[in-house]
JSON list of C-alpha atoms in Angstrom, two decimals:
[
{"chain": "R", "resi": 16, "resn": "UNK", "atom": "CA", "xyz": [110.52, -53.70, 189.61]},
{"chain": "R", "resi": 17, "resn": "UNK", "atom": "CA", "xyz": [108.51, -55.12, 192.35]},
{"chain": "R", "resi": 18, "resn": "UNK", "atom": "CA", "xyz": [107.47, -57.92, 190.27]},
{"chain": "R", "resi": 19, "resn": "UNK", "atom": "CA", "xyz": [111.48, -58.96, 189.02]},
{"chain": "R", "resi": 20, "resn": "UNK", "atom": "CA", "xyz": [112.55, -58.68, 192.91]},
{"chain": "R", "resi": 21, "resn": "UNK", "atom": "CA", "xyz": [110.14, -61.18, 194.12]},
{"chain": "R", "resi": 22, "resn": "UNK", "atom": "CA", "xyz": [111.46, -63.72, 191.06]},
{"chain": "R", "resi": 23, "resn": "UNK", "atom": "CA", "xyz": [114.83, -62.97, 191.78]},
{"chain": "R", "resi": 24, "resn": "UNK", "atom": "CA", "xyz": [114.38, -63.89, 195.25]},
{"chain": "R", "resi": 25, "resn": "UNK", "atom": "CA", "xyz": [112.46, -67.02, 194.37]},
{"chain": "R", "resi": 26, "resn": "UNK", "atom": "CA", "xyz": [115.36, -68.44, 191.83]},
{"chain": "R", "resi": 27, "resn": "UNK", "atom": "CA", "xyz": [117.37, -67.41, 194.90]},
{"chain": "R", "resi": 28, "resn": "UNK", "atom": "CA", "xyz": [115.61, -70.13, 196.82]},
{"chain": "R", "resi": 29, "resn": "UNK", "atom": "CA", "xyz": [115.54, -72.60, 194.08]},
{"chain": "R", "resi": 30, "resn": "UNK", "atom": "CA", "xyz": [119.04, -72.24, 193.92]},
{"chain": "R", "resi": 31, "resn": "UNK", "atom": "CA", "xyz": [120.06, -72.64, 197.85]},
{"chain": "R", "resi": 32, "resn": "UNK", "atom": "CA", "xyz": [117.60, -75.47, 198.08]},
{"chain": "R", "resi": 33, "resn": "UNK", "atom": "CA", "xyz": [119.07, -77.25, 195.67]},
{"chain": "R", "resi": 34, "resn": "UNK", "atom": "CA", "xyz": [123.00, -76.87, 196.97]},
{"chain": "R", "resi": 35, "resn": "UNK", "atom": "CA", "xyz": [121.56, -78.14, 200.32]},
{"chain": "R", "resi": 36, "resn": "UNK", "atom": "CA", "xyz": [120.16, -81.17, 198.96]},
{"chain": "R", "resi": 37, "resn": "UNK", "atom": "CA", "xyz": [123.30, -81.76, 197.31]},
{"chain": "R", "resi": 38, "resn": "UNK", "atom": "CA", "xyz": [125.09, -81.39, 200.35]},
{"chain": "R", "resi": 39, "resn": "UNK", "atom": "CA", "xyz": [122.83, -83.87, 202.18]},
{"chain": "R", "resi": 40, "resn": "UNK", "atom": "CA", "xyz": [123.59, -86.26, 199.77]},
{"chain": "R", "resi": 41, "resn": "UNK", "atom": "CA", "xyz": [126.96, -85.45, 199.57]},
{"chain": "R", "resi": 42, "resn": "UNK", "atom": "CA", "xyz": [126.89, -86.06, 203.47]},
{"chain": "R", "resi": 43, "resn": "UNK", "atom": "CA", "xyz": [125.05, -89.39, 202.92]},
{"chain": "R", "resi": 44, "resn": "UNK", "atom": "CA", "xyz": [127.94, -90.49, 200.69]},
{"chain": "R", "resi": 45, "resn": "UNK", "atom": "CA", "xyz": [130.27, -90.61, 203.47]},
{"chain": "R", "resi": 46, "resn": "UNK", "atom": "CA", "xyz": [128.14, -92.75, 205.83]},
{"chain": "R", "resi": 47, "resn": "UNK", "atom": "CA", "xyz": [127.62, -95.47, 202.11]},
{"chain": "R", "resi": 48, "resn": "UNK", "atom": "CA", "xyz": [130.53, -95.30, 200.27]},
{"chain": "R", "resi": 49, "resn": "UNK", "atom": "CA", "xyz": [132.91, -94.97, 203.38]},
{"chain": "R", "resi": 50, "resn": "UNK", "atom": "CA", "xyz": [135.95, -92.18, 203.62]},
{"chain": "R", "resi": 51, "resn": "UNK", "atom": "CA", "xyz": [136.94, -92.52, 199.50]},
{"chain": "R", "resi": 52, "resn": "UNK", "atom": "CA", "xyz": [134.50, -91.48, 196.64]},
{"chain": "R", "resi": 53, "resn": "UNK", "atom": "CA", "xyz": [134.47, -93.69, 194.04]},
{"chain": "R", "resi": 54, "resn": "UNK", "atom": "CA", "xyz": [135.74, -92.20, 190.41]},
{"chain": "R", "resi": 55, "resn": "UNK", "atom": "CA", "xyz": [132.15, -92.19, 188.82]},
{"chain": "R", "resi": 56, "resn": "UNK", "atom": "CA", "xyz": [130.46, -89.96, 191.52]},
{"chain": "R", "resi": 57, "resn": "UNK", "atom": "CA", "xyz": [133.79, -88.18, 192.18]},
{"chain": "R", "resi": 58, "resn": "UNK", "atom": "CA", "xyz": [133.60, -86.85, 188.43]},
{"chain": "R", "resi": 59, "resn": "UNK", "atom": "CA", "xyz": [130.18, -85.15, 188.80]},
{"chain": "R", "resi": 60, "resn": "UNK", "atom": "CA", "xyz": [130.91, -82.83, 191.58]},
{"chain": "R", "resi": 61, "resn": "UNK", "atom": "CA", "xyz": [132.64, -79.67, 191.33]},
{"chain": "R", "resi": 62, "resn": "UNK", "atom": "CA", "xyz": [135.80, -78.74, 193.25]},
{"chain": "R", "resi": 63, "resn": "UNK", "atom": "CA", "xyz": [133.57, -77.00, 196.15]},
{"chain": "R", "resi": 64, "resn": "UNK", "atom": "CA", "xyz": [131.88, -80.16, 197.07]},
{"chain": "R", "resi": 65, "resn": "UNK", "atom": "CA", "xyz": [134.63, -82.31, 196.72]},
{"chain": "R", "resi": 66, "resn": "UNK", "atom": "CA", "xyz": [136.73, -79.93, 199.29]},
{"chain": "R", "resi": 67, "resn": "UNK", "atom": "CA", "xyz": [133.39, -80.15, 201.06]},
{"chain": "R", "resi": 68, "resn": "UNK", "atom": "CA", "xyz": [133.07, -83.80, 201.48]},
{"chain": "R", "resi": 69, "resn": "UNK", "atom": "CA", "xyz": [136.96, -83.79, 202.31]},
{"chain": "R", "resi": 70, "resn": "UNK", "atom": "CA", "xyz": [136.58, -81.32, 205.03]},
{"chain": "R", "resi": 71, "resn": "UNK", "atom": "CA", "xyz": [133.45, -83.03, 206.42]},
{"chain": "R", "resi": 72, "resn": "UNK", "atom": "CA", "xyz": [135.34, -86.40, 206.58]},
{"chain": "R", "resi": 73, "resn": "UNK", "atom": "CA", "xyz": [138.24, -85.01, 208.42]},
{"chain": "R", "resi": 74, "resn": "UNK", "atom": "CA", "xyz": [136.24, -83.44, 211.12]},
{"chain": "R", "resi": 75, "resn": "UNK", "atom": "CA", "xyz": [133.96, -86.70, 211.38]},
{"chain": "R", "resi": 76, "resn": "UNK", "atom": "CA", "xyz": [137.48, -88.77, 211.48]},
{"chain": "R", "resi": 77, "resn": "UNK", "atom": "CA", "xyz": [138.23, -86.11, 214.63]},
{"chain": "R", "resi": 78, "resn": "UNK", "atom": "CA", "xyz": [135.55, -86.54, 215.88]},
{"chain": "R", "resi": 79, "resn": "UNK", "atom": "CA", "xyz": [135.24, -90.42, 216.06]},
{"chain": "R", "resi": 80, "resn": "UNK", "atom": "CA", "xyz": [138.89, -90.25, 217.45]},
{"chain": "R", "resi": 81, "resn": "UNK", "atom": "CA", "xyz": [137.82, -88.41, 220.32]},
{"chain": "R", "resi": 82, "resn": "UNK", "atom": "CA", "xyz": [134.91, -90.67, 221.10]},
{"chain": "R", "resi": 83, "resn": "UNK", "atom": "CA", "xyz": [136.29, -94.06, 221.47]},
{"chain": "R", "resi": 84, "resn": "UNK", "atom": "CA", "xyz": [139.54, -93.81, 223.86]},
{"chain": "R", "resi": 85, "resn": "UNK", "atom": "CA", "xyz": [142.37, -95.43, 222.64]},
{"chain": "R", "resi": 86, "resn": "UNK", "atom": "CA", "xyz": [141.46, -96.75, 219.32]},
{"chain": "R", "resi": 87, "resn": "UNK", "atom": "CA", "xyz": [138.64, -94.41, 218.66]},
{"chain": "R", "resi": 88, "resn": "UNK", "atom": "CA", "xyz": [135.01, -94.99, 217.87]},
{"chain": "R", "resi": 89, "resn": "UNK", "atom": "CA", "xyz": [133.35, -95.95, 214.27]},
{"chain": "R", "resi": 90, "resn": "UNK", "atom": "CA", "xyz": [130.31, -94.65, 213.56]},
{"chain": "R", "resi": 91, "resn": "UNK", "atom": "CA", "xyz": [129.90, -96.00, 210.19]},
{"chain": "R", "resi": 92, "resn": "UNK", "atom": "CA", "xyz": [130.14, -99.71, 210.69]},
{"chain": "R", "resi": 93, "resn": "UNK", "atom": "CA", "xyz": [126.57, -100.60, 212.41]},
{"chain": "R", "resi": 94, "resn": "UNK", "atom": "CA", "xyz": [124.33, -98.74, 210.42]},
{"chain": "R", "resi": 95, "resn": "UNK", "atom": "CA", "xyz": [121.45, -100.84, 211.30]},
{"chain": "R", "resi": 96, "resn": "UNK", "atom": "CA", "xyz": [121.62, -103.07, 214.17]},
{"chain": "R", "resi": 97, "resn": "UNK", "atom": "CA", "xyz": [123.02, -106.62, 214.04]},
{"chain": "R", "resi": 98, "resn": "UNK", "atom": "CA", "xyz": [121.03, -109.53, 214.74]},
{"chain": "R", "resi": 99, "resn": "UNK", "atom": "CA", "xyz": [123.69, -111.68, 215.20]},
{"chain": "R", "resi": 100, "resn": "UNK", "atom": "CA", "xyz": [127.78, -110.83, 215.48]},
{"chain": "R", "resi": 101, "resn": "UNK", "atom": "CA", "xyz": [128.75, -113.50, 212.65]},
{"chain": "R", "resi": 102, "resn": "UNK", "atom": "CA", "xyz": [127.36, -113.35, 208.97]},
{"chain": "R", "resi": 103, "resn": "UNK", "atom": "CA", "xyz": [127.51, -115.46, 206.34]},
{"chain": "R", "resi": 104, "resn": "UNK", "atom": "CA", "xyz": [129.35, -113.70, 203.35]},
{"chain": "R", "resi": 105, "resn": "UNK", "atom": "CA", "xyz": [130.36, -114.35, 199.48]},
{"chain": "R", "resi": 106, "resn": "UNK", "atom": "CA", "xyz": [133.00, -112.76, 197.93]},
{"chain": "R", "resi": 107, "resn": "UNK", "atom": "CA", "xyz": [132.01, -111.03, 194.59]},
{"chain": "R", "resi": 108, "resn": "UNK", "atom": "CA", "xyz": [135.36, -110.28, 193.25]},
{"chain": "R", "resi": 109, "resn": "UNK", "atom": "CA", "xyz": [138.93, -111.45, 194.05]},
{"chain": "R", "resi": 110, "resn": "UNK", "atom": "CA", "xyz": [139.81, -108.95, 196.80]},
{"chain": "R", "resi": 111, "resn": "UNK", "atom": "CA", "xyz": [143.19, -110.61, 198.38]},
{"chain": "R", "resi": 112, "resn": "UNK", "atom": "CA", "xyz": [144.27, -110.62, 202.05]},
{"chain": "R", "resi": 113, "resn": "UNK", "atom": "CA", "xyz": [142.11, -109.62, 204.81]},
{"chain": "R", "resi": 114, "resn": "UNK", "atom": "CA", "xyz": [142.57, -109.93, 208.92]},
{"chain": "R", "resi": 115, "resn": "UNK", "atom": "CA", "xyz": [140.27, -109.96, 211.76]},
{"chain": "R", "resi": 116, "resn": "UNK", "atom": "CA", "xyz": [140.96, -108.78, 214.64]},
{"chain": "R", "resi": 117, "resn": "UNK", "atom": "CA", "xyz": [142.53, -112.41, 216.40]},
{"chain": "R", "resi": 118, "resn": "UNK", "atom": "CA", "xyz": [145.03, -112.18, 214.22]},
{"chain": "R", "resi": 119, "resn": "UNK", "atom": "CA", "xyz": [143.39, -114.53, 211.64]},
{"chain": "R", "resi": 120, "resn": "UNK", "atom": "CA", "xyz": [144.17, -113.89, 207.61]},
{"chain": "R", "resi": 121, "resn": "UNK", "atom": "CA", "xyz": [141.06, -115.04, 205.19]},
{"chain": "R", "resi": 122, "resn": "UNK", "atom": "CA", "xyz": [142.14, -114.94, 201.42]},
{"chain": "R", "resi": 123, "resn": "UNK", "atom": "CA", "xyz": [138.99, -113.48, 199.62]},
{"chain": "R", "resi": 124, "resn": "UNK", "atom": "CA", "xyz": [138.51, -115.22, 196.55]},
{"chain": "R", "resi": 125, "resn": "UNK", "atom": "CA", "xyz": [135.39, -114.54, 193.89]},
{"chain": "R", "resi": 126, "resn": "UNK", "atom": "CA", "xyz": [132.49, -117.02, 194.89]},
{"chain": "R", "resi": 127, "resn": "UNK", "atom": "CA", "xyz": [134.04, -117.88, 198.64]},
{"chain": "R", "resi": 128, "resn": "UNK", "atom": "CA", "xyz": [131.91, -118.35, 201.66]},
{"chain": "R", "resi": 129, "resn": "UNK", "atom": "CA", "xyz": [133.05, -116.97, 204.63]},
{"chain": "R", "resi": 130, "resn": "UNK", "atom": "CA", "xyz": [131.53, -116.68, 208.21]},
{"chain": "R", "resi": 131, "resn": "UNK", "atom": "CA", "xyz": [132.88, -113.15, 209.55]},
{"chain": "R", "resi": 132, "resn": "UNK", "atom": "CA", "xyz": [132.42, -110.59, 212.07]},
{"chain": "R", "resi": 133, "resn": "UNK", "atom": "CA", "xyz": [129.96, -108.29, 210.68]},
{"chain": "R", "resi": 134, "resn": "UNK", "atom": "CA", "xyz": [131.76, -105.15, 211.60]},
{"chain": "R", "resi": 135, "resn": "UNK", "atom": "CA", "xyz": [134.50, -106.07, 210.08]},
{"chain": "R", "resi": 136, "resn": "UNK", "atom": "CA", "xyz": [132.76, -107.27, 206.68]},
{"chain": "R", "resi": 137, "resn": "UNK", "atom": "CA", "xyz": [130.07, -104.69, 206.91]},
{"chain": "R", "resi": 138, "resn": "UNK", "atom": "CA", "xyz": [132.50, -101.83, 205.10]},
{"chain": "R", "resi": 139, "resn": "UNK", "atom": "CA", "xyz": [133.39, -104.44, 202.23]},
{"chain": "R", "resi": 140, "resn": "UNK", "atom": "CA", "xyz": [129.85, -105.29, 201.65]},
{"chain": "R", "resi": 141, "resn": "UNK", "atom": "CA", "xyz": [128.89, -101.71, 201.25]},
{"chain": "R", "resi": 142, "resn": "UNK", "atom": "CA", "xyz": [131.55, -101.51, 199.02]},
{"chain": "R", "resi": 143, "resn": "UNK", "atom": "CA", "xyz": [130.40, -104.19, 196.49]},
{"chain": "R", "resi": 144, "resn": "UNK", "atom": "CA", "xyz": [133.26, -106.84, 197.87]},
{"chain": "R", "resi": 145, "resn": "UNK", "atom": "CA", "xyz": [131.13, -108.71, 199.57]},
{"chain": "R", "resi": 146, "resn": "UNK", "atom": "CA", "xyz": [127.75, -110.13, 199.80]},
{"chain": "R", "resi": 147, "resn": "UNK", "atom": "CA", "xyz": [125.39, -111.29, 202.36]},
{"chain": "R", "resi": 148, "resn": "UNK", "atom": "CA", "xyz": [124.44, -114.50, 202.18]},
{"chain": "R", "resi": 149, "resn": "UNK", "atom": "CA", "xyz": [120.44, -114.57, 203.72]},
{"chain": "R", "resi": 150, "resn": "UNK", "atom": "CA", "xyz": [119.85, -118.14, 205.10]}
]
């Protein structure tokens, strides 16, 4: 009896182990892929993680609110710290309209070279819109 107990409560650690890990990653998602899943990684979790990641969104969305003043503060966009405020960008796909801040409207067009902000291209290029062009 001893002996199944002790197993038992091993596979019981297996098992919490490995929903933490997937909640860590889960967690990382959100910082990558930004506040949507995309379908292929959405289809392998179950219905718990997805309300999960959901949940966890919202509450970092609250909480980012509450940080900046007025228009909030987001965490996600410098990752890594810039070098520079301007980076050279291509445009992997045809992606339409986009604005900066001044009130400027770029039309991204597959192979265009841009020279942008990098927090406000930084979101796109984690997204597979853009690329950084390394001089």
């Amino acid at each position: 009896i001893r002996f199944r107990h002790c197993c038992l409560l091993r596979n019981q650690r297996c098992v919490l182990a490995y929903l933490y890990d997937r909640l860590l990653r889960i967690r990382a998602l959100r910082w990558e892929c930004g506040s949507v899943l995309p379908n292929t990684i959405q289809f392998h979790m179950s219905a718990e993680e997805v309300e999960w990641f959901n949940r966890y969104k919202k509450s970092l969305a609250t909480y980012m609110r509450s940080v900046g003043g007025e228009e909030g503060l987001d965490l996600t966009q410098d990752i890594k710290p810039p070098k520079s405020l301007y980076i050279e960008v291509r445009c992997l796909r045809d992606y339409g309209e986009f604005e900066i801040d001044d009130g400027t409207t770029i039309l991204l067009k597959k192979n265009s070279q841009h020279f942008l902000p990098r927090w406000k291209c930084e979101q796109l290029i984690r997204q597979g819109v853009l690329e950084h062009i390394l001089s």
